[in-house]
Tab-separated table of C-alpha atoms in Angstrom:
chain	number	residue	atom	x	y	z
A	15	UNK	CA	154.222	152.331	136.418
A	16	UNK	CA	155.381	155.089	138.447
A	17	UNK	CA	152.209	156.790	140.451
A	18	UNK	CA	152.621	160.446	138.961
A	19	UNK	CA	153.871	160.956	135.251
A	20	UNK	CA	153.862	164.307	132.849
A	21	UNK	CA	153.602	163.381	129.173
A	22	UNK	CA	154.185	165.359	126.108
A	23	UNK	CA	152.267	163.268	123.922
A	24	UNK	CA	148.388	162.663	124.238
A	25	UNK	CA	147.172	161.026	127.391
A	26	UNK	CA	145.722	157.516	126.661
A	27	UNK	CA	142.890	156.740	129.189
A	28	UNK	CA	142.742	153.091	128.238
A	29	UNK	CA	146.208	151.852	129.135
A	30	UNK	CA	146.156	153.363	132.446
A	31	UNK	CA	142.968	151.775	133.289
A	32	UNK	CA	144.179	148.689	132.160
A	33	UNK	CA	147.099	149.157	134.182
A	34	UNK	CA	144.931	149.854	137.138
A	35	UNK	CA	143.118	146.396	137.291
A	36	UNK	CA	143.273	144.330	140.361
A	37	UNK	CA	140.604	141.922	141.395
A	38	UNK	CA	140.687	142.663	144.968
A	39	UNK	CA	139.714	146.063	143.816
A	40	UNK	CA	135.416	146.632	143.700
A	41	UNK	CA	135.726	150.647	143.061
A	42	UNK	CA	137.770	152.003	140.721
A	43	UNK	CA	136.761	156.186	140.476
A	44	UNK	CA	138.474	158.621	137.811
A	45	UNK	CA	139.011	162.037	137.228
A	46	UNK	CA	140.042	163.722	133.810
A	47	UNK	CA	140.314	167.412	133.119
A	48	UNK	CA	139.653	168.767	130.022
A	49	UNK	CA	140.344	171.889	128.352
A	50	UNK	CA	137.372	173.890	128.454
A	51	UNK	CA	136.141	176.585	125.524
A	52	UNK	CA	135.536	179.113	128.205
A	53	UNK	CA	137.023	179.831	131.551
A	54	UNK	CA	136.152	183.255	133.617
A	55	UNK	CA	133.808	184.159	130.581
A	56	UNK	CA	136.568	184.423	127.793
A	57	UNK	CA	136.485	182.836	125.438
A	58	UNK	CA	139.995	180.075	125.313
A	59	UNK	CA	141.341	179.192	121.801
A	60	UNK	CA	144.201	176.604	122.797
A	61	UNK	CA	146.113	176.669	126.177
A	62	UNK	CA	149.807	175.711	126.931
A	63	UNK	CA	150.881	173.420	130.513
A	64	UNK	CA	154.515	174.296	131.435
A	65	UNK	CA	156.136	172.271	134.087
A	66	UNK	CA	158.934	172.385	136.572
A	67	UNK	CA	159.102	168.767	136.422
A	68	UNK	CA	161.947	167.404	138.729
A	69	UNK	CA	159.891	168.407	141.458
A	70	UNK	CA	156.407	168.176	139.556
A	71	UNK	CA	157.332	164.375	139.673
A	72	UNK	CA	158.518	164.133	143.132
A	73	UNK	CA	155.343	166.342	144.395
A	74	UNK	CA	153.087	164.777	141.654
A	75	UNK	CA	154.046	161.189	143.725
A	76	UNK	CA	153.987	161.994	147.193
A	77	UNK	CA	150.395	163.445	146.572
A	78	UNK	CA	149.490	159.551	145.031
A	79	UNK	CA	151.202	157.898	147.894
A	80	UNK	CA	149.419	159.937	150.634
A	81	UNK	CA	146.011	159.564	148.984
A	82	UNK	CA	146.658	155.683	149.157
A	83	UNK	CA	147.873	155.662	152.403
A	84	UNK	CA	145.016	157.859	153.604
A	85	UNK	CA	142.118	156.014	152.149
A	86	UNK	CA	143.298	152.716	152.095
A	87	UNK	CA	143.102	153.143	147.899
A	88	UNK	CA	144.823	150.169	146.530
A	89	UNK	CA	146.249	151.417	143.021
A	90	UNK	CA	146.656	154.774	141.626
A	91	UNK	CA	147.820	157.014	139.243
A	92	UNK	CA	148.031	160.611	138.034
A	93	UNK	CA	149.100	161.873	134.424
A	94	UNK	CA	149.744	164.988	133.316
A	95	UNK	CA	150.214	166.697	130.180
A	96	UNK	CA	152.534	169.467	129.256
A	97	UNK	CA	152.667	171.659	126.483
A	98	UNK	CA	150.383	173.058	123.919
A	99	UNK	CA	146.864	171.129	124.532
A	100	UNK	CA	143.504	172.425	121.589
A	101	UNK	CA	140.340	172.537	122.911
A	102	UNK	CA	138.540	169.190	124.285
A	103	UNK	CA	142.009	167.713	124.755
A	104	UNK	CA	142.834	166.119	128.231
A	105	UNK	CA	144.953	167.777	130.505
A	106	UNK	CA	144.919	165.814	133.330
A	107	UNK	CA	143.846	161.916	134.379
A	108	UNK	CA	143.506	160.265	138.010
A	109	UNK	CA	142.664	157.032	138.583
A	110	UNK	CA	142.008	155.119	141.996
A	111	UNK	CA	140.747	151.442	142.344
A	112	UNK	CA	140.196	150.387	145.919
A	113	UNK	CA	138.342	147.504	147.593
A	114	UNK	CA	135.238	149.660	148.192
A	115	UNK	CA	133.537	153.183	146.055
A	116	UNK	CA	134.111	155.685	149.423
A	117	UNK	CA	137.641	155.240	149.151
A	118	UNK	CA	137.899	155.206	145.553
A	119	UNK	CA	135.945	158.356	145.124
A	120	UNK	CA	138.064	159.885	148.158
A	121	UNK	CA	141.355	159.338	147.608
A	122	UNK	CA	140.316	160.601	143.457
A	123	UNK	CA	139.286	163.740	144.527
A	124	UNK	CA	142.380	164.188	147.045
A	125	UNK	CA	144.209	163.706	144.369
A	126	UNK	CA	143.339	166.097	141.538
A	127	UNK	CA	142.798	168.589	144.558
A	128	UNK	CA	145.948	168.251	145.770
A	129	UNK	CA	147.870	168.116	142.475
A	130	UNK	CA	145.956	171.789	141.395
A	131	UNK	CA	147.018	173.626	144.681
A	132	UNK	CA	150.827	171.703	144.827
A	133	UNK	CA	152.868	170.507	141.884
A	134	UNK	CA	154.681	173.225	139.917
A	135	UNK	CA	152.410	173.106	136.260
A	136	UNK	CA	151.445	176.239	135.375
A	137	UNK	CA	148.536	177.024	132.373
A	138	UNK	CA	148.820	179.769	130.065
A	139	UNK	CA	145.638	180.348	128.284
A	140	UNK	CA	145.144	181.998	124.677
A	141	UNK	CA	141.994	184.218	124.070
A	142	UNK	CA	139.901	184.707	121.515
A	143	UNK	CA	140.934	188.606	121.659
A	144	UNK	CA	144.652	188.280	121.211
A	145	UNK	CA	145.136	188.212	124.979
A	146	UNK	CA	146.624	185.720	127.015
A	147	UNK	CA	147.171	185.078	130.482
A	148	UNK	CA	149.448	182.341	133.171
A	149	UNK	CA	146.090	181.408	134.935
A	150	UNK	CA	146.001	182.988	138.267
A	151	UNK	CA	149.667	184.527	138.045
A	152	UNK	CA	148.545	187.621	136.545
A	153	UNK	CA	146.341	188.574	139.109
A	154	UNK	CA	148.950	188.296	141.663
A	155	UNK	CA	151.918	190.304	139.694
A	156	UNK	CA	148.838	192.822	139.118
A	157	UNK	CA	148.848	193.127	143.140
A	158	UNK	CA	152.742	193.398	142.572
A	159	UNK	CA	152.161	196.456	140.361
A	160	UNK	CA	149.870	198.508	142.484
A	161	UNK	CA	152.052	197.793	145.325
A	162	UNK	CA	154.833	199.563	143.559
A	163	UNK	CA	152.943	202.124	141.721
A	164	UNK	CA	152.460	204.363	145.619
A	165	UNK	CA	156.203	203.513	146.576
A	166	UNK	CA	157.245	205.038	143.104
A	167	UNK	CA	155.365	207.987	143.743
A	168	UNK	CA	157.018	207.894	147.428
A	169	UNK	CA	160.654	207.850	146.350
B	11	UNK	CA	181.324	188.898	152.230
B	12	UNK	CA	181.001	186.301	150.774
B	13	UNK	CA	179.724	185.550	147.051
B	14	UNK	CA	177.987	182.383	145.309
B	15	UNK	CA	177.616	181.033	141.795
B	16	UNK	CA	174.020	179.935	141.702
B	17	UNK	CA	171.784	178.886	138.799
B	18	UNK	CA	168.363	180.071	138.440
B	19	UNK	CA	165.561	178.300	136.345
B	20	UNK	CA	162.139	180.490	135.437
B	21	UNK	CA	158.797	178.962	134.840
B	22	UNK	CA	155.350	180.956	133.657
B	23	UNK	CA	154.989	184.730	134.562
B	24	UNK	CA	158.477	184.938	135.722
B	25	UNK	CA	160.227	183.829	132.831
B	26	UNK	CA	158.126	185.849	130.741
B	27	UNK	CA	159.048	189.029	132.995
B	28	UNK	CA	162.798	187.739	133.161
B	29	UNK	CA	162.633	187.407	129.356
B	30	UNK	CA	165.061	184.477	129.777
B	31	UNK	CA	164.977	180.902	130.609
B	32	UNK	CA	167.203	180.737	133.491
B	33	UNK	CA	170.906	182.069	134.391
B	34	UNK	CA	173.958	181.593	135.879
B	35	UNK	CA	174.321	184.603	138.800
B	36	UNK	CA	177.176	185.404	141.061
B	37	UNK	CA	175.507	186.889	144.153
B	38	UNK	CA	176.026	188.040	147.294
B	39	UNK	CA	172.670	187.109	147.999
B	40	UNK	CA	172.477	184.332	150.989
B	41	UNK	CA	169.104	183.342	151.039
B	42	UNK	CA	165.701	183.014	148.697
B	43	UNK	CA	163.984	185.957	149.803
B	44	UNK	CA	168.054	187.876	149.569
B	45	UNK	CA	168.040	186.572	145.789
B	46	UNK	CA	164.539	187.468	144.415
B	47	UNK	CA	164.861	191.106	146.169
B	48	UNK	CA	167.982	191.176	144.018
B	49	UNK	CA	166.699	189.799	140.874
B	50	UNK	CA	163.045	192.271	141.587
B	51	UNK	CA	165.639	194.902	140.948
B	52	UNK	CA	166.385	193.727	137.567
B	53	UNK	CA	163.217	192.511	136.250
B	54	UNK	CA	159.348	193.385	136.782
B	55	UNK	CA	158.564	190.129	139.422
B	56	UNK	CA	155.645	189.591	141.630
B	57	UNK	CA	155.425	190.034	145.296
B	58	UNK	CA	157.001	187.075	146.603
B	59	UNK	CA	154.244	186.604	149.355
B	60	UNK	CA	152.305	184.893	146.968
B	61	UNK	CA	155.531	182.500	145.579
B	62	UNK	CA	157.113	179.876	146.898
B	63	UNK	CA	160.667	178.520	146.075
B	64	UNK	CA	162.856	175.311	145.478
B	65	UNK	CA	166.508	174.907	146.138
B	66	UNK	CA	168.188	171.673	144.339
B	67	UNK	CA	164.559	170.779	143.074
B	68	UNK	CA	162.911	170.475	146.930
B	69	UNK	CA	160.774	173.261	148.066
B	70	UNK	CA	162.872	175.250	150.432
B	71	UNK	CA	162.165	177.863	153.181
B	72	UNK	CA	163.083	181.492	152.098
B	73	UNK	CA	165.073	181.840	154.633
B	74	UNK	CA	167.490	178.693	154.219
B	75	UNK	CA	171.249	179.682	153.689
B	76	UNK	CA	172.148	179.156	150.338
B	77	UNK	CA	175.489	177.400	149.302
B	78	UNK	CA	177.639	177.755	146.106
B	79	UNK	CA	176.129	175.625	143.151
B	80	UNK	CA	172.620	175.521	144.198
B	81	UNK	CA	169.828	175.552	142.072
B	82	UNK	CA	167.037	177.925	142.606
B	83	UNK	CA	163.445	177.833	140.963
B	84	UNK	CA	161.121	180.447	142.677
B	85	UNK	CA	157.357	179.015	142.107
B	86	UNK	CA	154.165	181.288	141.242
B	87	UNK	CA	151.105	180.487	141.641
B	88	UNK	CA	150.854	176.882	140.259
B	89	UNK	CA	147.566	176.054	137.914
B	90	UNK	CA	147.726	172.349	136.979
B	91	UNK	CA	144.717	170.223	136.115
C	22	UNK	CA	122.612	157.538	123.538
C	23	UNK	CA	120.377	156.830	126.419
C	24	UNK	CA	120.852	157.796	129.815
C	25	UNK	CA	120.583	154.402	131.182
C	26	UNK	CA	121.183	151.252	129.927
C	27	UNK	CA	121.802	147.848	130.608
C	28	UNK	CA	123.806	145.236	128.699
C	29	UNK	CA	124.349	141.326	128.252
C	30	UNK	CA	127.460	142.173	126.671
C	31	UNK	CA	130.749	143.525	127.976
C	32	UNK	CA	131.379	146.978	128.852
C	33	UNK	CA	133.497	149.060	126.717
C	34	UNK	CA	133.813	152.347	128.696
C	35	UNK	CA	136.185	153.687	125.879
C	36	UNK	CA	133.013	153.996	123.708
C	37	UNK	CA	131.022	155.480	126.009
C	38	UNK	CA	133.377	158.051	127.360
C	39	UNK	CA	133.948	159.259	123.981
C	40	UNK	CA	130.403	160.008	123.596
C	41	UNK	CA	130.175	162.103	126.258
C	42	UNK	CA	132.976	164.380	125.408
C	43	UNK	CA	132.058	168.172	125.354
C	44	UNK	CA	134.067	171.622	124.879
C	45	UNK	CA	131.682	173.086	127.763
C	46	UNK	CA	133.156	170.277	130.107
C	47	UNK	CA	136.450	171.181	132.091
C	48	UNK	CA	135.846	167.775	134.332
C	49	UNK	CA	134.537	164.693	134.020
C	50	UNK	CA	134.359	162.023	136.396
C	51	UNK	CA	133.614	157.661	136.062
C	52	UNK	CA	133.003	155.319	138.494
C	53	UNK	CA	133.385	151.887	137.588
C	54	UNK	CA	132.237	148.858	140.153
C	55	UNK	CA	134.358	145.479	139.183
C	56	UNK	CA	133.496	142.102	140.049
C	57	UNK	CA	135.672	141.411	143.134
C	58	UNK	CA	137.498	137.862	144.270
C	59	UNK	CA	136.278	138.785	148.235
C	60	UNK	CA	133.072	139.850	149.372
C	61	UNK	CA	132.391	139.758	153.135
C	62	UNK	CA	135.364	136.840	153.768
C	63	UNK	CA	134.105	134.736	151.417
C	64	UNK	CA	136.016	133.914	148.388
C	65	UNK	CA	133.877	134.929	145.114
C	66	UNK	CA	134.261	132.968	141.994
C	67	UNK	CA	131.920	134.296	139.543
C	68	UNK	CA	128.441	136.019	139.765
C	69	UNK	CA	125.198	137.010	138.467
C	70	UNK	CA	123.006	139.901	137.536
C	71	UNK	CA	119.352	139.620	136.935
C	72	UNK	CA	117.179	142.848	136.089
C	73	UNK	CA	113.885	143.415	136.108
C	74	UNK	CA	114.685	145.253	132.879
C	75	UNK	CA	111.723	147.619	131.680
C	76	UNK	CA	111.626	149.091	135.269
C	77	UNK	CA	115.142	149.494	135.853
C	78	UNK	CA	116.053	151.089	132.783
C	79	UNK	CA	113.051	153.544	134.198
C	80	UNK	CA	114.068	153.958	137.254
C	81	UNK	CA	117.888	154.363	136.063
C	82	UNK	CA	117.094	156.846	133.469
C	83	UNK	CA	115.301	159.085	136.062
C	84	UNK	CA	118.280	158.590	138.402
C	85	UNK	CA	120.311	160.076	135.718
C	86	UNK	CA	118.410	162.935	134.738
C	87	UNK	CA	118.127	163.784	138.525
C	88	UNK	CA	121.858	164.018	138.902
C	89	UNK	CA	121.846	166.298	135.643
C	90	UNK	CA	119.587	168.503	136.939
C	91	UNK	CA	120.699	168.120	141.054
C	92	UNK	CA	124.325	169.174	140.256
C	93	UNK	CA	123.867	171.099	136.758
C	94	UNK	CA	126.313	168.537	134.751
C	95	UNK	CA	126.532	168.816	131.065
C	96	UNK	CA	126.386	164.854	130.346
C	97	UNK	CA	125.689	162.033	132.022
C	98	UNK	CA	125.362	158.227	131.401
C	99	UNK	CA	125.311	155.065	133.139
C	100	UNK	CA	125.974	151.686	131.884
C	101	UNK	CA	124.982	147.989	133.878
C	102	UNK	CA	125.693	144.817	132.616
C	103	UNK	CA	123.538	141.701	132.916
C	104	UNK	CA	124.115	137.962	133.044
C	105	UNK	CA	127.019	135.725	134.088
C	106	UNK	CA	130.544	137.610	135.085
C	107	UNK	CA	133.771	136.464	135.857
C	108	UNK	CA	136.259	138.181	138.272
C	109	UNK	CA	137.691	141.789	137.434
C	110	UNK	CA	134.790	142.038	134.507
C	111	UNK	CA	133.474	145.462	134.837
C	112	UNK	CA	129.363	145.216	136.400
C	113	UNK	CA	128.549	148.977	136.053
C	114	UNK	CA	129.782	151.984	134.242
C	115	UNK	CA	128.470	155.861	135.626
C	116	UNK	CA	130.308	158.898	133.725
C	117	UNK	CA	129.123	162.549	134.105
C	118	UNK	CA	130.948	165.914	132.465
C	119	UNK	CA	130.663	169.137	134.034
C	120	UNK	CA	131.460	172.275	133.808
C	121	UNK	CA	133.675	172.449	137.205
C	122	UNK	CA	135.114	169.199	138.899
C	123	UNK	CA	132.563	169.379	142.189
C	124	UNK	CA	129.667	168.463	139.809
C	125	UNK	CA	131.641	165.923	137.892
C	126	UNK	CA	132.244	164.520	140.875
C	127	UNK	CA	128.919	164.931	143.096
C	128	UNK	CA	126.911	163.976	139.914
C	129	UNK	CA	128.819	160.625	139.413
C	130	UNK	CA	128.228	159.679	143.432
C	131	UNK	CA	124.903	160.071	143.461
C	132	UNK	CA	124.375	158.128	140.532
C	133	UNK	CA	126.105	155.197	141.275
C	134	UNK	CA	124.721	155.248	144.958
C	135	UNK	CA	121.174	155.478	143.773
C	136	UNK	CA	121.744	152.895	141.106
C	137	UNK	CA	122.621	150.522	143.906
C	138	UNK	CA	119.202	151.232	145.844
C	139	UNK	CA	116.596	152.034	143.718
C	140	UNK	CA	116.923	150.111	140.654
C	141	UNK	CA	115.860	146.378	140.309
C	142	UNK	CA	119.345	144.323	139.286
C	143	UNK	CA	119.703	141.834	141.577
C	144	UNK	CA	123.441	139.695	142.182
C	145	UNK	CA	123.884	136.211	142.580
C	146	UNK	CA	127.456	135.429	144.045
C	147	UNK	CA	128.802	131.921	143.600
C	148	UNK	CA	131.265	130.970	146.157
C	149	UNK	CA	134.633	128.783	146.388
C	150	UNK	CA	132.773	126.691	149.198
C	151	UNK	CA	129.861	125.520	145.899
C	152	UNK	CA	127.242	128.093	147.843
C	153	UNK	CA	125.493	131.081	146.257
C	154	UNK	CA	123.651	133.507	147.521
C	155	UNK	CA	121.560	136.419	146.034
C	156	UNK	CA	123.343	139.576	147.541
C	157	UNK	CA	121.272	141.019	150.384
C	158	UNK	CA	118.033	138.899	149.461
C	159	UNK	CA	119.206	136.454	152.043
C	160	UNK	CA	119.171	138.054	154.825
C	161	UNK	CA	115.392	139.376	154.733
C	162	UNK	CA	114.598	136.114	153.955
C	163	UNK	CA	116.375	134.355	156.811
C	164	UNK	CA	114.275	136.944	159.057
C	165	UNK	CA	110.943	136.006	157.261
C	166	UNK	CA	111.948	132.128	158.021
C	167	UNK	CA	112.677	132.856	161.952
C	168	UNK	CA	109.431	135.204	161.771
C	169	UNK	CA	107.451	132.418	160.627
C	170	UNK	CA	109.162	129.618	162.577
C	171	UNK	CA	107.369	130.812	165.920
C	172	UNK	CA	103.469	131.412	164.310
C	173	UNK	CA	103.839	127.892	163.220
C	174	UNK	CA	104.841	126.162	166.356
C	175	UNK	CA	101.946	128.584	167.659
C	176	UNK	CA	99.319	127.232	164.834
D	9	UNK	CA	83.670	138.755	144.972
D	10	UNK	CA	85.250	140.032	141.946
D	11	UNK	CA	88.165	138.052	140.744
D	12	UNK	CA	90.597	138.927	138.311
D	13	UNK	CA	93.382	137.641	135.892
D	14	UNK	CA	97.035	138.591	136.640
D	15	UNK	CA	100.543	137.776	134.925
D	16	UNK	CA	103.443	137.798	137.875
D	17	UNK	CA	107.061	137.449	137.124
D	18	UNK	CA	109.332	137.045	139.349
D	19	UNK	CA	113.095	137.392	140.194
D	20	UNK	CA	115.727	136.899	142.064
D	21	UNK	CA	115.327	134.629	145.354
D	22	UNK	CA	111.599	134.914	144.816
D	23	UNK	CA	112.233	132.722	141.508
D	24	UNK	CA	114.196	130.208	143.799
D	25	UNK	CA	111.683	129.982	146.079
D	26	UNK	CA	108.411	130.108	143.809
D	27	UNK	CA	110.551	127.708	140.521
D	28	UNK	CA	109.297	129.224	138.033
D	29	UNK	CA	110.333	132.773	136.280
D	30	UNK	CA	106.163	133.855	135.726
D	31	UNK	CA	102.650	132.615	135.941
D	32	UNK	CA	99.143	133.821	135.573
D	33	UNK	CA	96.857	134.041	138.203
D	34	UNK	CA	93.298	134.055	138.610
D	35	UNK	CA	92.646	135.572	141.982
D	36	UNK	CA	90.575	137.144	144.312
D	37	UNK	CA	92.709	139.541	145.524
D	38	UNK	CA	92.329	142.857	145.524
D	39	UNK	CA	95.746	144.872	146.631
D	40	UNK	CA	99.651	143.745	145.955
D	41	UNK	CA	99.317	143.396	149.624
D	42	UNK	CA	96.479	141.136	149.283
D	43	UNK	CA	98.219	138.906	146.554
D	44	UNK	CA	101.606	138.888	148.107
D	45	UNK	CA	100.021	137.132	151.192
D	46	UNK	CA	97.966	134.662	148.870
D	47	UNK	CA	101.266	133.884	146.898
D	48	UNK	CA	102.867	133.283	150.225
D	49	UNK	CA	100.755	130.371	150.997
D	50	UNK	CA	102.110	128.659	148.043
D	51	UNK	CA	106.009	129.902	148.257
D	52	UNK	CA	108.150	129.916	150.841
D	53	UNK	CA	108.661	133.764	150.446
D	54	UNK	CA	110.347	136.604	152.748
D	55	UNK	CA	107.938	138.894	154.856
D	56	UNK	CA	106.949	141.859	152.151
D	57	UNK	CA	108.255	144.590	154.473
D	58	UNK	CA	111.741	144.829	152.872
D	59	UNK	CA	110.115	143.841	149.136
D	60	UNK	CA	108.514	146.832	147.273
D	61	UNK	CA	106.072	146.335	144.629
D	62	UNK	CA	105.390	147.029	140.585
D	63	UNK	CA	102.494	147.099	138.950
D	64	UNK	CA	102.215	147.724	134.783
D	65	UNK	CA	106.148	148.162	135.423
D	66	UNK	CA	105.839	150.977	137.502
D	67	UNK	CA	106.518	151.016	141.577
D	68	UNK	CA	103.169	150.771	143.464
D	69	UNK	CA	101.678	151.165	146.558
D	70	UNK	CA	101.041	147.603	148.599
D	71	UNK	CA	97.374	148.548	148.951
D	72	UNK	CA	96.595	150.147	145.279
D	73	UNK	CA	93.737	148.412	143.235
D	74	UNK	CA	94.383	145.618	141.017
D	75	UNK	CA	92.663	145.761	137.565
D	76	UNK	CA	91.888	142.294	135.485
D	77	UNK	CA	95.543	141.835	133.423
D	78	UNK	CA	97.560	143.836	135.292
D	79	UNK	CA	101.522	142.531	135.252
D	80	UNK	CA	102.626	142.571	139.276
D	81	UNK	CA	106.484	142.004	139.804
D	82	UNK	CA	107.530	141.464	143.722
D	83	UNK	CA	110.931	143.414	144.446
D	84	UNK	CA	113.381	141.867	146.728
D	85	UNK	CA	116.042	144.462	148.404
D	86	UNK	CA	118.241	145.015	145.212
D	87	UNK	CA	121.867	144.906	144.692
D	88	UNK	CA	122.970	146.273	141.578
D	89	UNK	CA	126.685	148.121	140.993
């Protein structure tokens, strides 16, 4: 079982776990996201993870190996899906067993943390209005655009 | 001076901008930052303050010299989870 | 389904996970606490729980709500088995959707760490050296025996 | 002085030490507090200062009044999870 996968298919929640087992383990914390209805008060119909994913997997498993190494975890894993994903479906899945709940529920939320902020996946979201959006690209290529808009007027 | 064949892949906002997947480019360009001014001439792109980018599938500094063959992804924003 | 239940039979967090699924809920977070092989150097070969059940499934339930309420989750449930358990069978089963991870998260913590003071399950280990003990009973009770000791060499 | 009839259970190592899972009382005493001590005579119990106290399945205060058939359950530090 590698420590950071991306899957196509449907995540399966129970074969990880079962993967995870280890009776030295007393704590075993997870994380799943799911796709919401609503995000920034629009309403989302379906949604759509791309991925870069020779380096999504090489990120995606440093991020697992530093949160063991930091909290003394003893197994985890981290799943992502790519693709188009419906409403309710899961997106993501973390799972950390480790001989005691602190470092369970640490090295969990280091890990879904870390995994939103570094490993190229990228959401594009489909509104009930027709719109749709690449989560919080399009407010940085709006920056782009009223950046250029006064040098335009410069030139 | 001197040219290189690079390949370029685009993810999210920037292949939607780009309107294509990826390319094959014969640049003068010698660095990151030298190769997304030069592509931000051709297509609608972000800032790249807010991007980062990969060379041969490692993040990379935007400065780094680039070398014939390489493989260039420039990263937006990421939104995973 | 209640908030808080207990259970003679074995855990099936599939089940229970499914019931808490919600489109308002972009995270959810479990905790599960196995039955380890170790537990403070001694070598643990199977164990007991006993409740007091009609006040722990009290006292659990308002625990639950609490978190609800504390950290505005959407859904929240907690599970606690009963009875005789061998190694790596899952004791207790907390899982809490939210609408943002931080309340998934915080929700789930404080449940299972409140669980663990406030409601009456007691443990009864059973060690590889043919001793048992009942969790942290022992140790107030070892301090009642040296209290008494002296008063009786005094009467 | 008034006595009164009371069902106990108990659990954990207060069942080890008393050898039996319940029994009824008919006592004098007045307070958990007061019955606690009176039980102690009998069982080799732990001092009551890390035990709490239920009465009618509710916690209780060590010194609230006991009523004739109340149900009294003595609880040892717990250690659920």
């Amino acid at each position: 079982m590698n420590q950071f996968e991306l899957s196509a298919e449907c995540l399966t929640p129970e074969n990880y776990r079962e993967q995870l087992r280890d009776p030295t383990c007393g704590g075993f914390s997870t994380f799943e996201g799911w796709v919401r209805n609503r995000n920034e008060g629009r309403e989302v119909l379906e949604l759509e993870y791309q991925a870069y994913e020779p380096l999504a997997l090489k990120e995606g498993s440093r991020i697992v190996a530093e949160a063991v190494l930091r909290y003394g975890a003893s197994k985890a894993f981290c799943i992502h899906r790519v693709g188009d994903l419906a409403i309710g479906e899961l997106a993501v899945w973390v799972g950390v067993g480790a001989p005691h709940r602190d470092a369970a529920f640490a090295a969990c939320r280091f890990i879904i943390d870390e995994v939103k902020h570094r490993v190229p996946i990228w959401k594009k979201e489909h509104y009930s209005d027709g719109n749709s959006g690449w989560g919080n690209c399009e407010a940085c290529v709006e920056q782009a655009a009223n950046h250029r808009a006064p040098s335009s007027r410069r030139a | 001076m001197a040219r290189r064949k690079l390949r370029i892949e685009y993810f999210a906002i920037l292949r939607e901008r780009a309107g294509v997947d990826g390319e094959e480019l014969d640049t003068e360009a010698g660095t990151p930052a030298e190769l997304f001014a030069e592509l931000s001439e051709r297509y609608p792109f972000p800032e790249p303050d807010r991007l980062k980018v990969a060379v041969n599938d490692e993040f990379s500094d935007w400065q780094a010299p680039l070398a014939d063959g390489d493989f260039v992804v420039f990263i937006p924003p990421v939104a995973g989870g």
